[in-house]
Structure formats: C-alpha cells, structure tokens
Coordinates of C-alpha atoms and ligand atoms in Angstrom, one line a residue:
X1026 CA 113.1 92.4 71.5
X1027 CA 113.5 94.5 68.1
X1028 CA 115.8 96.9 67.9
X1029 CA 116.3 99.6 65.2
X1030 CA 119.7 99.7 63.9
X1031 CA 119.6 103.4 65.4
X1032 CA 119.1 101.5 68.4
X1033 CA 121.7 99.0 68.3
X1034 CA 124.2 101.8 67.6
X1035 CA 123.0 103.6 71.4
X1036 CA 123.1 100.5 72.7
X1037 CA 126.3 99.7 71.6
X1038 CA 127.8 102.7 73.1
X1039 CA 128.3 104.5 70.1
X1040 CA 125.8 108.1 71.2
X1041 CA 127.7 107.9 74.6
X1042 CA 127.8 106.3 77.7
X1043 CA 124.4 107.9 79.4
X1044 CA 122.1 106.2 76.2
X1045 CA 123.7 103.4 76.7
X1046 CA 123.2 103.1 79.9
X1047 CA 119.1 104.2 79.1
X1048 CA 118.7 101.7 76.7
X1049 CA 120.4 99.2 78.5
X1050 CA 117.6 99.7 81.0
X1051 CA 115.2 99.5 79.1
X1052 CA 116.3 96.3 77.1
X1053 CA 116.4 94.6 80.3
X1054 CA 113.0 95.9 81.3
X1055 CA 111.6 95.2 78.0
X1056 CA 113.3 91.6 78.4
X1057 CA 111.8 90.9 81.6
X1058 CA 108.7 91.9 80.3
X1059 CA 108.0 90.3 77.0
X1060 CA 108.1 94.0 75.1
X1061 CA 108.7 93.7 71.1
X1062 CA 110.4 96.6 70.9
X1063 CA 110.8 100.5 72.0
X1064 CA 108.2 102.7 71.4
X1065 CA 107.6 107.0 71.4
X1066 CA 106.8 108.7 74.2
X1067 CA 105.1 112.1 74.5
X1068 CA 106.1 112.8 78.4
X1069 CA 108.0 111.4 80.8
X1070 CA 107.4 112.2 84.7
X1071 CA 110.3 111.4 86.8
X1072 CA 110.5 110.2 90.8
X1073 CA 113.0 109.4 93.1
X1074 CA 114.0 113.5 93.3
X1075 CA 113.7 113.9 97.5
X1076 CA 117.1 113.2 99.1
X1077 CA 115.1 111.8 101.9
X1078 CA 114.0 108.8 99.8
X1079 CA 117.0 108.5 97.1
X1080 CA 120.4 109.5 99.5
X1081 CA 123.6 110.4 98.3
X1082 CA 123.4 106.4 96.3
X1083 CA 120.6 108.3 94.1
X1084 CA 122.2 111.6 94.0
X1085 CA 125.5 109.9 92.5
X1086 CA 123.9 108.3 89.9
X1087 CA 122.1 110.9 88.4
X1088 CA 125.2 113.2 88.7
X1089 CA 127.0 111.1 86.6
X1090 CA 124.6 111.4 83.4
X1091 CA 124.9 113.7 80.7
X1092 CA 123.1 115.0 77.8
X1093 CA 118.9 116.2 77.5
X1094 CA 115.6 114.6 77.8
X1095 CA 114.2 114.4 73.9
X1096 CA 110.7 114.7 75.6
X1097 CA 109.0 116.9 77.9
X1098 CA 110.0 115.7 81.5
X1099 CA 108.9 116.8 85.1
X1100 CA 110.0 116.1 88.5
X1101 CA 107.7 114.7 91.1
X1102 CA 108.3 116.3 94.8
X1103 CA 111.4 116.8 96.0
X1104 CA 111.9 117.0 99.6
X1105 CA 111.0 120.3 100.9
X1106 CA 109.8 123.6 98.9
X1107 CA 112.3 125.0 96.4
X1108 CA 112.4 128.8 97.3
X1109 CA 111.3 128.8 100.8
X1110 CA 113.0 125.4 102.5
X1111 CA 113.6 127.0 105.8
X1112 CA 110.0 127.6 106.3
X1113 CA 109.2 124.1 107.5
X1114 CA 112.6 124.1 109.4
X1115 CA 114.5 121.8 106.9
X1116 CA 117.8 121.8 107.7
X1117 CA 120.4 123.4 106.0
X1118 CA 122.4 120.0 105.2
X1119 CA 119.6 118.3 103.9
X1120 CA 118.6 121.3 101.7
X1121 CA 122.1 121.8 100.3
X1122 CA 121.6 117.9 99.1
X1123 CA 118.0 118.7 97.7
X1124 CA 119.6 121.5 95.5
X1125 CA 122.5 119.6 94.5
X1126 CA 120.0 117.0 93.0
X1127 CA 117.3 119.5 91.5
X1128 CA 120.7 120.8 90.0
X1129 CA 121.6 117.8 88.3
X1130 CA 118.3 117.3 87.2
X1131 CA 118.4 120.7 85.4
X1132 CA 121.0 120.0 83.5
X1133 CA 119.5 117.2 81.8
X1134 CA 117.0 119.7 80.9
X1135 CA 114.2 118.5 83.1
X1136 CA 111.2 120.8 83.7
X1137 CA 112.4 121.6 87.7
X1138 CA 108.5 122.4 88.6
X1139 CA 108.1 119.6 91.1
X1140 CA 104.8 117.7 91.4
X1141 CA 103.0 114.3 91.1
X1142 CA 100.2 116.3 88.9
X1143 CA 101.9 117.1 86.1
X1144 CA 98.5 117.4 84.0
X1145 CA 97.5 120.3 85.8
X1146 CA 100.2 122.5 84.3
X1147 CA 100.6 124.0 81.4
X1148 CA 102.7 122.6 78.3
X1149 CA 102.2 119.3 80.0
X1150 CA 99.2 118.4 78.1
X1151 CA 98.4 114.3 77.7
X1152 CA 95.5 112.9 75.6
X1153 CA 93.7 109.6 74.9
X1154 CA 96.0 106.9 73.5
X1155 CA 99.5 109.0 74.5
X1156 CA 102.0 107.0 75.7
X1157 CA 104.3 108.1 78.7
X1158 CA 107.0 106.9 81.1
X1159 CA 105.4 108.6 84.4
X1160 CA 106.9 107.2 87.8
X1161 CA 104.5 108.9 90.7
X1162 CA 102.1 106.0 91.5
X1163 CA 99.3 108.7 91.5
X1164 CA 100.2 110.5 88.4
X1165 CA 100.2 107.3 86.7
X1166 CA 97.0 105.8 88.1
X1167 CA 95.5 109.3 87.0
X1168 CA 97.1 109.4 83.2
X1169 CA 95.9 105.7 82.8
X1170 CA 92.4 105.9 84.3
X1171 CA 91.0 110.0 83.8
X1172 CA 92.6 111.0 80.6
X1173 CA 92.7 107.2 79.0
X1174 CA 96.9 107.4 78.2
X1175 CA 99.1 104.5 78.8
X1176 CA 102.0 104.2 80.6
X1177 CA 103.2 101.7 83.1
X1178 CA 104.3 102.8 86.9
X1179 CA 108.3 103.8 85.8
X1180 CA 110.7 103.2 88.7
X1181 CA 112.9 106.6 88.9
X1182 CA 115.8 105.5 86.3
X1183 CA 113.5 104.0 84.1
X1184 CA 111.5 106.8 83.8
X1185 CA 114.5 109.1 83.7
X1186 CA 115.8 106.5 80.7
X1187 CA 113.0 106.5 78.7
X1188 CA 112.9 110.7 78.6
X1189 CA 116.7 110.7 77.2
X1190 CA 115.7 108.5 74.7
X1191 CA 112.3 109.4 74.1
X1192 CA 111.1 105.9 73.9
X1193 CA 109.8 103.2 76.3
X1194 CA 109.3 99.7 75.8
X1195 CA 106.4 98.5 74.8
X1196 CA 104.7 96.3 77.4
X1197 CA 102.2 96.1 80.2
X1198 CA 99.6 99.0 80.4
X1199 CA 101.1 100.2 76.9
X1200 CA 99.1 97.2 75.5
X1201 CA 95.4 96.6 75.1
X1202 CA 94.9 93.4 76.5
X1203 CA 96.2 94.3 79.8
X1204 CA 93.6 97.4 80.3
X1205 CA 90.8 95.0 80.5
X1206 CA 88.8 95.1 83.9
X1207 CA 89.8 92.1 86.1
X1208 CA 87.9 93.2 89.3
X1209 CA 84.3 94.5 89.7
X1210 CA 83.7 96.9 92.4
X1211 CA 80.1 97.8 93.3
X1212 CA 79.6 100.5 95.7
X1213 CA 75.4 100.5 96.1
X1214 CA 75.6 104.4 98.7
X1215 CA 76.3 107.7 97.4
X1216 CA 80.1 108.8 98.1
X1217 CA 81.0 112.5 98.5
X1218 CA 84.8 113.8 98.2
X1219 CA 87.2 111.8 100.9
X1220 CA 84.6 109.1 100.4
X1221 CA 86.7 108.5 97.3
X1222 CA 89.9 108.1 99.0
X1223 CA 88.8 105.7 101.6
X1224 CA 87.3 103.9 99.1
X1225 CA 90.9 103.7 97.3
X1226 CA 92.2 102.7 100.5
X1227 CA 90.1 99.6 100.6
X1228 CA 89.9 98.7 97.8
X1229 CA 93.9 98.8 96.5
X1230 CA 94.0 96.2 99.6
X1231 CA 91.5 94.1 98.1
X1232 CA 92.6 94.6 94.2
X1233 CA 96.4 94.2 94.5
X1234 CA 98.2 95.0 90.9
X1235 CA 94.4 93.4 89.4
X1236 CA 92.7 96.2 87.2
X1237 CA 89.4 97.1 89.2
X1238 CA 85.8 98.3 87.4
X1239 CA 83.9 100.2 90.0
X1240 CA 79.8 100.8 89.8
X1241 CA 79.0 103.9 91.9
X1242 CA 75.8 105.3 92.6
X1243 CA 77.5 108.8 92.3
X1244 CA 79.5 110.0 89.4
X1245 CA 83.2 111.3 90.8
X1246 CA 84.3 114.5 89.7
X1247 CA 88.6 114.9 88.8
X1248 CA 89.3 115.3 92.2
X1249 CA 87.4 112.6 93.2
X1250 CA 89.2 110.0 90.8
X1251 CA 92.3 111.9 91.5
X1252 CA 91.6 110.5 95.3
X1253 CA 90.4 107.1 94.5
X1254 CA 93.0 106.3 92.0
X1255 CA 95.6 108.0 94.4
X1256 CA 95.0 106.1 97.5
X1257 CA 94.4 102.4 95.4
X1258 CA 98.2 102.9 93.9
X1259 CA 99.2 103.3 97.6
X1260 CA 97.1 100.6 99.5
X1261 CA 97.6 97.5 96.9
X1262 CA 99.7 98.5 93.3
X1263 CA 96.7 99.2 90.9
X1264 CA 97.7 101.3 88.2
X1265 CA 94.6 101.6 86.1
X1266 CA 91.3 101.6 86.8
X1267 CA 87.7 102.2 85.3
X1268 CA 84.7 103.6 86.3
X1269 CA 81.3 102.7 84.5
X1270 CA 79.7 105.4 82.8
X1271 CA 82.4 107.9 83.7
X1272 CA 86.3 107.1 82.8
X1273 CA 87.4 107.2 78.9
X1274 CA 88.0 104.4 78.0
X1275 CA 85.2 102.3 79.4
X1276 CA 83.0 104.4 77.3
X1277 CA 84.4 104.1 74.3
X1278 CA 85.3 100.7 74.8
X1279 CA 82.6 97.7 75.6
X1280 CA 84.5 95.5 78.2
X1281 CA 83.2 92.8 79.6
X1282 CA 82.3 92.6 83.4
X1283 CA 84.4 90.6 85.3
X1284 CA 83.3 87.4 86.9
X1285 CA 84.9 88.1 90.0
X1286 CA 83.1 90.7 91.6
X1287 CA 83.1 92.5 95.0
X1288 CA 80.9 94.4 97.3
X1289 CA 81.9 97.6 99.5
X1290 CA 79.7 98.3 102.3
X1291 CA 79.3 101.6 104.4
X1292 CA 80.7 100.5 107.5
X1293 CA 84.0 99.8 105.7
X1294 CA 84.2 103.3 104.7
X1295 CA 83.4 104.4 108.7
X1296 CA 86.6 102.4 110.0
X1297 CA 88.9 104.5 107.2
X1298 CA 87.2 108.0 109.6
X1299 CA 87.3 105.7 112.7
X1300 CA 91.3 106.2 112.8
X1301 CA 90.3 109.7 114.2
X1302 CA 88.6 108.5 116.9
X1303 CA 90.8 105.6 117.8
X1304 CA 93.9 107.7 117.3
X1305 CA 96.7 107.1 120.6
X1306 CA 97.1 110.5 120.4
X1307 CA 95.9 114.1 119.1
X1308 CA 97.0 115.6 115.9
X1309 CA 99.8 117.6 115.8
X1310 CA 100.0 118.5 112.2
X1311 CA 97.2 118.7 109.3
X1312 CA 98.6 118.4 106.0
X1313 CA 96.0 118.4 102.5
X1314 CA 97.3 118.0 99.3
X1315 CA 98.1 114.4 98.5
X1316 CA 98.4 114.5 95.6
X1317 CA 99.2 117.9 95.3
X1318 CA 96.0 120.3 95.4
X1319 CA 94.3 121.5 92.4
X1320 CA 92.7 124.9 91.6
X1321 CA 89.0 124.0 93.1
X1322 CA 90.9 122.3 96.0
X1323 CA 92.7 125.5 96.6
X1324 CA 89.4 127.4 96.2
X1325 CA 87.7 125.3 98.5
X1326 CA 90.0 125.5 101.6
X1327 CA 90.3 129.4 100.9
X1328 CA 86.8 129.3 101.6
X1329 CA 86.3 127.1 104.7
X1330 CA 89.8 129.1 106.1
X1331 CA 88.1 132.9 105.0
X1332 CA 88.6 134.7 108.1
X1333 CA 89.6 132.2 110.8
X1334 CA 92.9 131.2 112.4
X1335 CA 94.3 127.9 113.2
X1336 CA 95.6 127.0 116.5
X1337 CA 97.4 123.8 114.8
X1338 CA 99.7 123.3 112.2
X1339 CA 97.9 123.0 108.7
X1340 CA 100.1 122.4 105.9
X1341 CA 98.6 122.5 102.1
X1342 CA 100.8 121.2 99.3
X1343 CA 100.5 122.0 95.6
X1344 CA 102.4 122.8 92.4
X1345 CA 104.2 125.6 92.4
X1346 CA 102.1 127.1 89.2
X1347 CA 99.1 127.2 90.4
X1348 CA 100.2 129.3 93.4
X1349 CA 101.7 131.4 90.7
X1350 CA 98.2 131.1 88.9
X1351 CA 95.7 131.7 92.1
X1352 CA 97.3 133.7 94.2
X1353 CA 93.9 134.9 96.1
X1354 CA 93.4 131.8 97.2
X1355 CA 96.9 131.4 98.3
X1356 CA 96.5 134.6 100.5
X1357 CA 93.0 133.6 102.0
X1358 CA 94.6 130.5 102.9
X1359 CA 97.9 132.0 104.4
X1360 CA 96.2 134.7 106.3
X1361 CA 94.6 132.0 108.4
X1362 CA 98.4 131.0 109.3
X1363 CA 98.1 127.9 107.3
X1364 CA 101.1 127.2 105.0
X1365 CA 101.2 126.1 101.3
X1366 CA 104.1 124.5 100.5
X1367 CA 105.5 123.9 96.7
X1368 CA 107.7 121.7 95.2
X1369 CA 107.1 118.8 98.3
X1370 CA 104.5 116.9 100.4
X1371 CA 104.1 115.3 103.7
X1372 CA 105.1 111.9 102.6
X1373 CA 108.6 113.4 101.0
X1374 CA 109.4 115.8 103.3
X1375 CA 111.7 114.7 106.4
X1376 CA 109.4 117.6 108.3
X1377 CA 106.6 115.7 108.4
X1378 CA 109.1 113.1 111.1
X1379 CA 108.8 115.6 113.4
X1380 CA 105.0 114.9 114.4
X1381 CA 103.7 111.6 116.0
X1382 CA 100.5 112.3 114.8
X1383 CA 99.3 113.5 111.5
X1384 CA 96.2 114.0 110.2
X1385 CA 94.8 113.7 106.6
X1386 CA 92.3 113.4 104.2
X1387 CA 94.2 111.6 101.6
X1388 CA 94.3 107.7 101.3
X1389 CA 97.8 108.0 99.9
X1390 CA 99.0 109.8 102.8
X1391 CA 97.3 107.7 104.9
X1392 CA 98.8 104.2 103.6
X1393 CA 101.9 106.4 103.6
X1394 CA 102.6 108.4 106.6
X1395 CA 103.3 105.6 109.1
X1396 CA 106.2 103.7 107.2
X1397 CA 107.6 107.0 105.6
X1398 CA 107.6 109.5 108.3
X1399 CA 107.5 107.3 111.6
X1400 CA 104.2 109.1 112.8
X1401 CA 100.5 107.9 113.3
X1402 CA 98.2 108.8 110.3
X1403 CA 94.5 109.7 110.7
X1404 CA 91.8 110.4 108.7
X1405 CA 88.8 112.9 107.8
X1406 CA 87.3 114.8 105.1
X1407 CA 89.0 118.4 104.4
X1408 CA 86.0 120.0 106.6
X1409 CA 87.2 117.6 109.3
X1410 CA 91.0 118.4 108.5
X1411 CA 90.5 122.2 108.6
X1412 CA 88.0 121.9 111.8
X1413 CA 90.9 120.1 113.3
X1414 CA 93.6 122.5 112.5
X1415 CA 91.2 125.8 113.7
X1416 CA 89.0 124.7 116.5
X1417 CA 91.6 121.4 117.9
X1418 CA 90.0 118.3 117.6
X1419 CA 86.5 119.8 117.0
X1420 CA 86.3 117.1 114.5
X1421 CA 86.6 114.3 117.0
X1422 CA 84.9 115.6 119.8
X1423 CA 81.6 115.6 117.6
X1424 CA 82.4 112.7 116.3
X1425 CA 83.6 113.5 113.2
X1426 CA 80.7 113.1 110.2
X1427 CA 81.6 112.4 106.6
Ligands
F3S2616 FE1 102.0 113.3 95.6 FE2 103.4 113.1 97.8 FE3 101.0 112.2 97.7 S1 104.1 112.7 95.7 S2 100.6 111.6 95.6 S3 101.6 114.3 97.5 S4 102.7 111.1 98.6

C-alpha cells in the first residue's frame, strides 16, 4: 500500500503514539484488503460507544488516546439517554461508566450527539461520491444506498482511526467495481411502511454481504429505504443496496441486471407479522425508533398517540436534535405517557433486558432483540405497535393487518 512520506512519518511514530496506532489500523486493514493507499474522508461516524456492548476492555482503550478528530465525527447510541438516564431505571454504576466513555469521547473532540442517523442533523451533511468511515450498520447501509456516498461498514476503532487521521483506506465500497448489483430482488405487490423492514429482514437472509437490486411495484420514500436498508445490514451483512428507478446511483449509472435473480412473495412478508401472533407471550414493552425516528416519524406517532393513553410501556428513540427541533410532537407524544428517549435505543440499552417480550416494528430490532437483550422480539407496523401499547394487544386480537 502507498504511503505518503507524511504518512510514513505517523506511522513511524513520529506525530505521537495515538496516529500511530490509527494508521497502524488502517495499514493492516488496507493490507488485508488489497487498498492502494489512504484516502480523504469528509465524516466519520463512530460505534462501539454503549458500555453494555464495549465494557471496561473498550472503555480503556479509548481512554488512552489523545489528540482531535481532523473530520467531523459523531457517536452512534450510547447506552441509555444522556440527560435523563434514570428515566428508564439505568442504574447508577452503569451510567457512571456511560459518562466516563462519552467523556473520553469528548475529548477527542467528537460531536457527543449520539445517533445511528447522523444525516438527519445539521452540519452533518453527506453528498453523492463523499467518502466516509461510518460504523452503524444502518447508517452505512443508508449513506451508501439513499444519498449514493461510499464508505465501508468501520468496526468502532477503525472508524475512530480514520476520523484522527482524516483518511481511510481505499478499498471495498470506496471503489466502483464493488457497487455493482450482484442480486436481483423482485417484489411484484405493493409495500407500505413496515413492509419495507420485513422485506429487509428477508432479504439480508437471502443476500448475505452480496449487493442486492430490488424491482418494487411501489417507490419507498427515506423512511422506507431507511427500514429496508436497516433491517438487510442486520439479517445478512449487506451494506449497499439499489433500488430501480429510485436510489442515486442506479440512476445515474446503467448497471447491468444480475443473472441471479430472486422472487419475494406475500406470504413471506405475513410470517415477519406472524411473530405477533405466535409470540409465547404478550408484549411487555413497545419500543419505535430503530434506527432512530425521523421528523415525519415523530409527526406520525404524535398523531396516532393525540389524545390517548397507553396502558403499556411505549418507548420512542431518536436524536437528541430533533427533540430539540420538534418539540410539539415530542409533547403530543409524551402526554400519552409514552417516552422518547435520546442518545440510546432498545438494542443498546441494558433496559430493554428487563422485558421477555418486546415488540417492534423495526427489522433491525427484530433480528436484534433476541441475542442482544435476552427477550422475544415481535413484529407490526407502527399502527400495530401504538395499538398494542394503548388498547393491549388490540393488534393481535384482530389479527393484526399490515
Ligand atoms: Fe440505531 Fe440501535 Fe437500531 S443503533 S439502527 S436504533 S439497533
């Protein structure tokens, strides 16, 4: 792999012992990976920031790094909300750690706003053709597929290497043979908002690390591909994906079909709601916002919530800005006694490991929930989820339409 002589220098040890350890990193990456050499980056989005999944192993590490990010660089969730940790009864051990890390990450001078949709906030713009060193499966699946930039799916100290240096290396989903569709996906029925995620949840299964091509009889909208791309990153490990007449690049650029090609039928979509149904036992917990809920998500479940109260609990998760930014919505929502939680999500959180069942209408959470937080996951559309948290298994009494 090329080096600058600049390079060489960090690598050497000669700007300190943090570079060095960054571009060692991402040397050996680029190594591994056949890279030529280190390219810019314009953002960097950083995992591995709950102490639930990284442990006092992670929190050393990172504590023992010095020096600032030479790009803009975000935090995906940590494990519980920032300013208000006590309202999902985290306890006060585990919050102490959670600072401790957000802390550390501060000091590198790391944007402490934590979310896994960075594109939503402000001053965290990314356009066709950037490159990045995102981490959060989702956020990358979304920055490769909806806005068309590049970046492979960092691990946390590779992505936390690449925004001290400001530089990546330059392989897989940086380069343009490995955006080409390998995987055709035809879906011949219309699909309507969770639709897309248990789509996502199928199809990951099906498509692996392959880069899928999906024809749909119904064009997504954000939050839709947001879903899709979301639950496909959790299921199998697809990082980019493209949807015929609707996702950037596919327009602009004329791929080729692939030869092998697959069919999705309605009944596969019914099993994904079936969970419901088939569930061992009730929910105890409805949680929305994975990933994190965007401003017509917000708007949406202030209006299905206007004026009732749920009888179970219903957690919402989103960035901590746009509370800042809506916060009608966010009292709508609230005066229901639902909470909306910053800075977190069910997956993340050690609260969710409280509840043995947990319903969502996410097929992230969904692939997630059981291995992560010990508890059964179900799913439904966020009618069905809000239903469910209001009138207590309305949903699966009447069996639950999508
Ligand atoms: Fe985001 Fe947590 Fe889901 S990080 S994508 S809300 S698992």
């Amino acid at each position: 792999m090329y080096l600058t002589k600049e390079e060489e220098q960090i690598l050497n040890g000669e700007a300190g012992e943090t570079l060095r350890q960054a571009i060692g990193i991402l040397v050996a990456l680029g190594d591994i990976y056949g890279a030529d050499r280190l390219i810019p980056i314009k953002s960097a989005q950083i995992a591995g920031v709950s102490y639930k999944t990284i442990g006092d192993a992670g929190l050393e590490w990172i504590s023992d790094l010095q020096g600032r990010v030479k790009v803009p660089a975000i935090l995906n969730p940590a494990g519980m909300d920032l300013e208000d940790w006590e309202r999902l009864r985290i306890s006060p051990e585990f919050a102490e750690k959670q600072k401790l890390i957000i802390q550390t990450y501060a000091k590198l001078g790391i944007r402490c706003e934590c979310t896994c949709t960075p594109y939503t906030l402000e001053g965290f713009d990314t356009s066709y053709g950037d490159h990045l060193a995102w981490s959060e499966s989702s956020a990358v699946s979304y920055a490769n597929s909806v806005l068309g930039a590049r970046t492979n799916r960092e691990g946390g100290p590779s992505a936390l290497s690449a925004a001290l240096l400001g530089k990546t290396a330059n392989y897989g989903l940086h380069l343009d043979e490995n955006r080409v569709p390998e995987i055709s996906i035809h879906v011949e029925f219309p699909l309507k908002g969770s639709d897309y995620g248990a789509l996502g949840y199928i199809v990951g299964k099906l498509a692996g690390s392959k880069v899928p091509v999906f024809h749909l009889k119904t064009t997504p909208d954000v939050d839709e591909l947001k879903a899709l791309g979301a639950a496909m990153a959790a299921s199998g490990a697809v990082a980019l994906y493209h949807v015929e007449g609707v996702t950037p690049e596919i327009r602009r650029l004329n791929f080729e079909d692939p030869e092998e090609k697959i069919t999705i039928e309605r009944k596969q979509l019914d099993e994904v709601y079936e969970t419901l149904n088939k569930a061992t036992r009730e929910p105890e917990l409805i949680t929305i916002g994975c990933p994190h809920c965007s401003a017509t998500e917000l708007e949406k479940i202030a209006k299905l919530l206007k004026g009732k109260t749920v009888s179970k609990e219903l957690w919402i998760f989103t960035s901590r800005e746009l509370v800042k930014r809506y916060p009608e919505y966010i009292k709508t929502i609230e005066k229901s006694g639902a909470k909306v939680v910053c800075d977190t999500c069910m997956v993340v959180s050690p609260a969710t490991n409280r509840y043995s069942c947990v319903m969502v209408n996410s097929g992230k959470a969904l692939a997630y929930v059981p291995g992560m937080c010990g508890a059964e996951a179900v799913y439904g559309n966020m009618e069905m989820c809000i239903e469910e948290a209001v009138g207590g298994n309305t949903a699966k009494k009447e069996g639950g339409s999508h």
